[in-house]
Amino acid sequence: MARVLIVEDEKRLLRNLRDGLAEEGFEPVTSTNGEAALLIAETQPVDLVILDLMLPGLHGFEVLRRMRLSGMSRPVLILTASEGVDDRVRGLNGGADDYLVKPFSYAELLARVKALLRRGPPRDQMELSAGSLKLDLVQRLVFREDEEIPLSRREFDLLAFLVRHQGETVTREMLAREIWRDSQTLLTNVIDVFVNRLRRRIDREGEESIIRTVRGTGYLVPGARS
Ligand code: CA
């Protein structure tokens, strides 16, 4: 029986979700705030988390961040009241697996929950490496040998994307679309500025950068054999 942690401060919605999931044979655990949810996630086995974003006290994004930091790798479905794309993108970048915009139908929620649970144990690829760099995709950390390199969220996304495409040229168009979700970025030198800043953080002084420039096109992290 899958244990589902529901974090929601609207009491009626929380009750409905709890009862609905229990009827479907899930084992719901509930919390109306982030602090209590974190405690549950750290001390009890949880198979899936349904997380509202607008919570009293800790915001849902912060709850998600702390859950991922503490190594919780189970699927997280975020509930957002906002119709803007920002929260969804931010949530997915921040380690959420899926999102639902309120108001949603219960059938839709149930379908998402089942789909996430079917995916089974955490994504198989939890680590990437390139040269002496290691990326922990679950906790979103980067190490060179054993030393952690602090990166911003976007720097991490950028590096992870380049390393995932190791051995392939990644165009500026791809980066604008995947990392900035915006083609306007292409009109500026934002991408180049970001890549240069990232290089300064991850490369060793005096060594060739792990991120090569492909003139007129984009960037390349050489594959193991190139
Ligand atoms: Ca709320």
mmCIF file of C-alpha atoms and ligand atoms in Angstrom:
data_model
loop_
_atom_site.group_PDB
_atom_site.id
_atom_site.type_symbol
_atom_site.label_atom_id
_atom_site.label_comp_id
_atom_site.label_asym_id
_atom_site.label_seq_id
_atom_site.Cartn_x
_atom_site.Cartn_y
_atom_site.Cartn_z
ATOM 1 C CA MET A 1 0.000 0.000 0.000
ATOM 2 C CA ALA A 2 1.526 3.266 -1.099
ATOM 3 C CA ARG A 3 1.852 5.913 1.571
ATOM 4 C CA VAL A 4 1.022 9.364 0.264
ATOM 5 C CA LEU A 5 1.940 12.479 2.206
ATOM 6 C CA ILE A 6 -0.523 15.314 1.508
ATOM 7 C CA VAL A 7 0.634 18.807 2.462
ATOM 8 C CA GLU A 8 -2.223 21.280 2.135
ATOM 9 C CA ASP A 9 -3.474 24.052 4.408
ATOM 10 C CA GLU A 10 -6.998 24.253 2.994
ATOM 11 C CA LYS A 11 -8.661 21.925 5.436
ATOM 12 C CA ARG A 12 -11.557 20.928 3.229
ATOM 13 C CA LEU A 13 -9.372 20.084 0.274
ATOM 14 C CA LEU A 14 -7.015 18.195 2.570
ATOM 15 C CA ARG A 15 -9.893 16.151 3.945
ATOM 16 C CA ASN A 16 -11.255 15.401 0.497
ATOM 17 C CA LEU A 17 -7.876 14.297 -0.793
ATOM 18 C CA ARG A 18 -7.255 12.171 2.266
ATOM 19 C CA ASP A 19 -10.630 10.432 2.082
ATOM 20 C CA GLY A 20 -10.449 10.001 -1.672
ATOM 21 C CA LEU A 21 -7.009 8.445 -1.588
ATOM 22 C CA ALA A 22 -7.906 6.208 1.336
ATOM 23 C CA GLU A 23 -10.893 4.941 -0.649
ATOM 24 C CA GLU A 24 -8.557 4.054 -3.514
ATOM 25 C CA GLY A 25 -6.473 1.958 -1.175
ATOM 26 C CA PHE A 26 -3.663 4.415 -0.499
ATOM 27 C CA GLU A 27 -2.408 5.194 2.949
ATOM 28 C CA PRO A 28 -2.672 8.968 3.318
ATOM 29 C CA VAL A 29 -0.659 10.959 5.852
ATOM 30 C CA THR A 30 -1.561 14.621 6.150
ATOM 31 C CA SER A 31 0.066 17.860 7.155
ATOM 32 C CA THR A 32 -1.173 21.452 7.019
ATOM 33 C CA ASN A 33 2.258 23.055 7.067
ATOM 34 C CA GLY A 34 5.743 22.560 5.693
ATOM 35 C CA GLU A 35 7.655 22.077 8.928
ATOM 36 C CA ALA A 36 5.499 19.144 9.999
ATOM 37 C CA ALA A 37 5.645 17.713 6.475
ATOM 38 C CA LEU A 38 9.447 17.764 6.539
ATOM 39 C CA LEU A 39 9.464 15.933 9.821
ATOM 40 C CA ILE A 40 7.145 13.257 8.427
ATOM 41 C CA ALA A 41 9.209 12.894 5.244
ATOM 42 C CA GLU A 42 12.357 12.453 7.299
ATOM 43 C CA THR A 43 10.994 10.002 9.808
ATOM 44 C CA GLN A 44 8.476 7.894 7.911
ATOM 45 C CA PRO A 45 8.658 5.986 4.681
ATOM 46 C CA VAL A 46 6.658 7.998 2.130
ATOM 47 C CA ASP A 47 6.066 6.844 -1.442
ATOM 48 C CA LEU A 48 4.758 10.078 -2.878
ATOM 49 C CA VAL A 49 4.203 13.666 -1.767
ATOM 50 C CA ILE A 50 1.347 15.938 -2.842
ATOM 51 C CA LEU A 51 2.565 19.414 -1.993
ATOM 52 C CA ASP A 52 0.633 22.656 -2.035
ATOM 53 C CA LEU A 53 2.816 25.687 -2.781
ATOM 54 C CA MET A 54 1.014 28.415 -0.859
ATOM 55 C CA LEU A 55 1.448 27.265 2.708
ATOM 56 C CA PRO A 56 1.636 29.220 5.944
ATOM 57 C CA GLY A 57 5.221 29.432 7.189
ATOM 58 C CA LEU A 58 7.541 27.650 4.805
ATOM 59 C CA HIS A 59 6.585 28.079 1.166
ATOM 60 C CA GLY A 60 6.082 24.868 -0.797
ATOM 61 C CA PHE A 61 9.221 25.510 -2.857
ATOM 62 C CA GLU A 62 11.286 25.688 0.302
ATOM 63 C CA VAL A 63 9.694 22.486 1.588
ATOM 64 C CA LEU A 64 10.525 20.793 -1.711
ATOM 65 C CA ARG A 65 14.083 22.092 -1.648
ATOM 66 C CA ARG A 66 14.661 20.821 1.880
ATOM 67 C CA MET A 67 13.111 17.452 1.094
ATOM 68 C CA ARG A 68 15.461 17.017 -1.860
ATOM 69 C CA LEU A 69 18.421 18.271 0.176
ATOM 70 C CA SER A 70 17.763 15.690 2.834
ATOM 71 C CA GLY A 71 17.855 13.002 0.154
ATOM 72 C CA MET A 72 14.124 12.396 -0.242
ATOM 73 C CA SER A 73 13.901 11.137 -3.800
ATOM 74 C CA ARG A 74 10.293 10.000 -3.989
ATOM 75 C CA PRO A 75 7.973 11.673 -6.518
ATOM 76 C CA VAL A 76 6.534 15.076 -5.613
ATOM 77 C CA LEU A 77 3.353 16.401 -7.230
ATOM 78 C CA ILE A 78 2.922 20.115 -6.617
ATOM 79 C CA LEU A 79 -0.419 21.898 -6.389
ATOM 80 C CA THR A 80 -0.376 25.466 -7.554
ATOM 81 C CA ALA A 81 -3.117 28.067 -7.601
ATOM 82 C CA SER A 82 -1.248 30.147 -10.080
ATOM 83 C CA GLU A 83 -2.018 29.920 -13.744
ATOM 84 C CA GLY A 84 1.292 31.451 -14.710
ATOM 85 C CA VAL A 85 3.883 29.138 -16.112
ATOM 86 C CA ASP A 86 6.494 30.375 -13.636
ATOM 87 C CA ASP A 87 5.515 28.241 -10.648
ATOM 88 C CA ARG A 88 5.285 25.128 -12.766
ATOM 89 C CA VAL A 89 8.664 25.642 -14.370
ATOM 90 C CA ARG A 90 10.160 26.616 -11.060
ATOM 91 C CA GLY A 91 8.637 23.578 -9.408
ATOM 92 C CA LEU A 92 9.879 21.168 -12.033
ATOM 93 C CA ASN A 93 13.330 22.768 -11.989
ATOM 94 C CA GLY A 94 13.305 22.545 -8.226
ATOM 95 C CA GLY A 95 12.820 18.809 -8.223
ATOM 96 C CA ALA A 96 9.063 18.333 -8.488
ATOM 97 C CA ASP A 97 7.955 15.507 -10.770
ATOM 98 C CA ASP A 98 4.614 16.884 -11.854
ATOM 99 C CA TYR A 99 2.164 19.667 -11.046
ATOM 100 C CA LEU A 100 -1.554 20.332 -11.019
ATOM 101 C CA VAL A 101 -3.160 23.756 -11.276
ATOM 102 C CA LYS A 102 -6.053 24.422 -8.889
ATOM 103 C CA PRO A 103 -8.890 23.849 -9.254
ATOM 104 C CA PHE A 104 -8.256 20.348 -10.551
ATOM 105 C CA SER A 105 -10.533 17.368 -10.842
ATOM 106 C CA TYR A 106 -10.063 14.534 -8.430
ATOM 107 C CA ALA A 107 -9.896 12.082 -11.340
ATOM 108 C CA GLU A 108 -6.997 14.041 -12.771
ATOM 109 C CA LEU A 109 -5.168 14.005 -9.463
ATOM 110 C CA LEU A 110 -5.675 10.282 -9.090
ATOM 111 C CA ALA A 111 -4.386 9.642 -12.605
ATOM 112 C CA ARG A 112 -1.237 11.681 -11.910
ATOM 113 C CA VAL A 113 -0.638 9.982 -8.574
ATOM 114 C CA LYS A 114 -0.926 6.551 -10.143
ATOM 115 C CA ALA A 115 1.331 7.507 -13.054
ATOM 116 C CA LEU A 116 4.007 8.838 -10.697
ATOM 117 C CA LEU A 117 3.900 5.734 -8.541
ATOM 118 C CA ARG A 118 4.123 3.495 -11.606
ATOM 119 C CA ARG A 119 7.407 5.146 -12.488
ATOM 120 C CA GLY A 120 8.663 3.198 -9.548
ATOM 121 C CA PRO A 121 11.820 3.827 -7.612
ATOM 122 C CA PRO A 122 13.620 7.100 -8.189
ATOM 123 C CA ARG A 123 14.915 7.946 -11.616
ATOM 124 C CA ASP A 124 17.674 5.502 -12.449
ATOM 125 C CA GLN A 125 20.085 8.190 -13.397
ATOM 126 C CA MET A 126 20.926 10.028 -10.242
ATOM 127 C CA GLU A 127 24.483 10.948 -11.109
ATOM 128 C CA LEU A 128 26.318 12.323 -14.095
ATOM 129 C CA SER A 129 29.997 12.875 -14.560
ATOM 130 C CA ALA A 130 32.281 14.721 -16.930
ATOM 131 C CA GLY A 131 36.028 14.774 -16.437
ATOM 132 C CA SER A 132 36.629 15.273 -12.744
ATOM 133 C CA LEU A 133 33.139 16.719 -12.195
ATOM 134 C CA LYS A 134 30.336 14.751 -10.605
ATOM 135 C CA LEU A 135 26.747 15.908 -10.581
ATOM 136 C CA ASP A 136 24.277 14.621 -8.038
ATOM 137 C CA LEU A 137 20.953 15.107 -9.830
ATOM 138 C CA VAL A 138 18.815 14.317 -6.819
ATOM 139 C CA GLN A 139 20.379 16.763 -4.436
ATOM 140 C CA ARG A 140 21.463 19.079 -7.233
ATOM 141 C CA LEU A 141 25.065 19.275 -6.115
ATOM 142 C CA VAL A 142 28.290 19.435 -8.100
ATOM 143 C CA PHE A 143 31.621 18.082 -6.926
ATOM 144 C CA ARG A 144 35.140 18.212 -8.274
ATOM 145 C CA GLU A 145 36.859 15.289 -6.632
ATOM 146 C CA ASP A 146 35.310 15.646 -3.190
ATOM 147 C CA GLU A 147 34.986 19.378 -3.158
ATOM 148 C CA GLU A 148 31.511 20.819 -3.616
ATOM 149 C CA ILE A 149 31.153 23.669 -6.100
ATOM 150 C CA PRO A 150 28.293 25.990 -5.211
ATOM 151 C CA LEU A 151 26.125 26.825 -8.225
ATOM 152 C CA SER A 152 22.923 28.753 -8.676
ATOM 153 C CA ARG A 153 19.845 26.848 -9.764
ATOM 154 C CA ARG A 154 20.212 27.967 -13.346
ATOM 155 C CA GLU A 155 23.929 27.291 -13.474
ATOM 156 C CA PHE A 156 23.233 23.787 -12.267
ATOM 157 C CA ASP A 157 20.510 23.256 -14.881
ATOM 158 C CA LEU A 158 22.806 24.553 -17.590
ATOM 159 C CA LEU A 159 25.687 22.325 -16.558
ATOM 160 C CA ALA A 160 23.454 19.263 -16.163
ATOM 161 C CA PHE A 161 21.992 19.851 -19.620
ATOM 162 C CA LEU A 162 25.416 20.153 -21.252
ATOM 163 C CA VAL A 163 26.734 17.078 -19.450
ATOM 164 C CA ARG A 164 23.642 15.059 -20.356
ATOM 165 C CA HIS A 165 24.419 15.842 -23.992
ATOM 166 C CA GLN A 166 28.087 15.016 -23.613
ATOM 167 C CA GLY A 167 29.761 14.611 -26.986
ATOM 168 C CA GLU A 168 27.045 16.564 -28.808
ATOM 169 C CA THR A 169 26.984 20.205 -29.779
ATOM 170 C CA VAL A 170 24.296 21.989 -27.819
ATOM 171 C CA THR A 171 23.029 25.018 -29.699
ATOM 172 C CA ARG A 172 22.129 28.348 -28.122
ATOM 173 C CA GLU A 173 18.577 27.735 -29.371
ATOM 174 C CA MET A 174 18.404 24.521 -27.346
ATOM 175 C CA LEU A 175 19.677 26.269 -24.250
ATOM 176 C CA ALA A 176 17.262 29.187 -24.638
ATOM 177 C CA ARG A 177 14.390 26.753 -24.957
ATOM 178 C CA GLU A 178 15.370 24.234 -22.298
ATOM 179 C CA ILE A 179 17.016 26.356 -19.643
ATOM 180 C CA TRP A 180 15.478 29.790 -20.131
ATOM 181 C CA ARG A 181 12.190 28.590 -21.682
ATOM 182 C CA ASP A 182 12.350 31.730 -23.732
ATOM 183 C CA SER A 183 13.599 32.481 -27.208
ATOM 184 C CA GLN A 184 14.125 36.166 -26.400
ATOM 185 C CA THR A 185 17.188 35.152 -24.455
ATOM 186 C CA LEU A 186 18.810 34.418 -27.790
ATOM 187 C CA LEU A 187 18.700 38.059 -28.703
ATOM 188 C CA THR A 188 20.965 38.941 -25.851
ATOM 189 C CA ASN A 189 24.311 37.596 -24.777
ATOM 190 C CA VAL A 190 22.781 36.200 -21.587
ATOM 191 C CA ILE A 191 23.691 32.633 -22.471
ATOM 192 C CA ASP A 192 27.336 33.459 -23.171
ATOM 193 C CA VAL A 193 27.622 35.454 -19.962
ATOM 194 C CA PHE A 194 26.152 32.529 -18.014
ATOM 195 C CA VAL A 195 28.412 29.971 -19.643
ATOM 196 C CA ASN A 196 31.476 32.086 -18.892
ATOM 197 C CA ARG A 197 30.465 32.485 -15.286
ATOM 198 C CA LEU A 198 29.835 28.762 -15.027
ATOM 199 C CA ARG A 199 33.279 28.050 -16.506
ATOM 200 C CA ARG A 200 34.920 30.233 -13.905
ATOM 201 C CA ARG A 201 33.220 28.212 -11.200
ATOM 202 C CA ILE A 202 33.821 24.702 -12.456
ATOM 203 C CA ASP A 203 37.136 24.845 -14.310
ATOM 204 C CA ARG A 204 40.585 24.667 -12.849
ATOM 205 C CA GLU A 205 42.756 27.651 -13.518
ATOM 206 C CA GLY A 206 45.153 27.148 -16.388
ATOM 207 C CA GLU A 207 43.302 24.105 -17.733
ATOM 208 C CA GLU A 208 41.144 24.006 -20.824
ATOM 209 C CA SER A 209 37.475 24.490 -19.982
ATOM 210 C CA ILE A 210 35.284 21.416 -19.832
ATOM 211 C CA ILE A 211 32.743 23.468 -21.797
ATOM 212 C CA ARG A 212 34.098 24.072 -25.302
ATOM 213 C CA THR A 213 32.730 26.776 -27.565
ATOM 214 C CA VAL A 214 31.497 25.613 -30.953
ATOM 215 C CA ARG A 215 31.922 28.768 -32.957
ATOM 216 C CA GLY A 216 28.718 30.275 -34.320
ATOM 217 C CA THR A 217 26.618 27.433 -32.896
ATOM 218 C CA GLY A 218 26.829 26.769 -29.205
ATOM 219 C CA TYR A 219 28.723 24.617 -26.753
ATOM 220 C CA LEU A 220 30.068 21.140 -26.281
ATOM 221 C CA VAL A 221 31.191 19.068 -23.334
ATOM 222 C CA PRO A 222 33.462 16.494 -24.956
ATOM 223 C CA GLY A 223 32.428 12.878 -24.463
ATOM 224 C CA ALA A 224 34.710 10.365 -22.821
ATOM 225 C CA ARG A 225 36.308 9.460 -26.134
ATOM 226 C CA SER A 226 36.429 12.845 -27.880
HETATM 227 CA CA CA B 1 -2.589 26.800 0.274
#
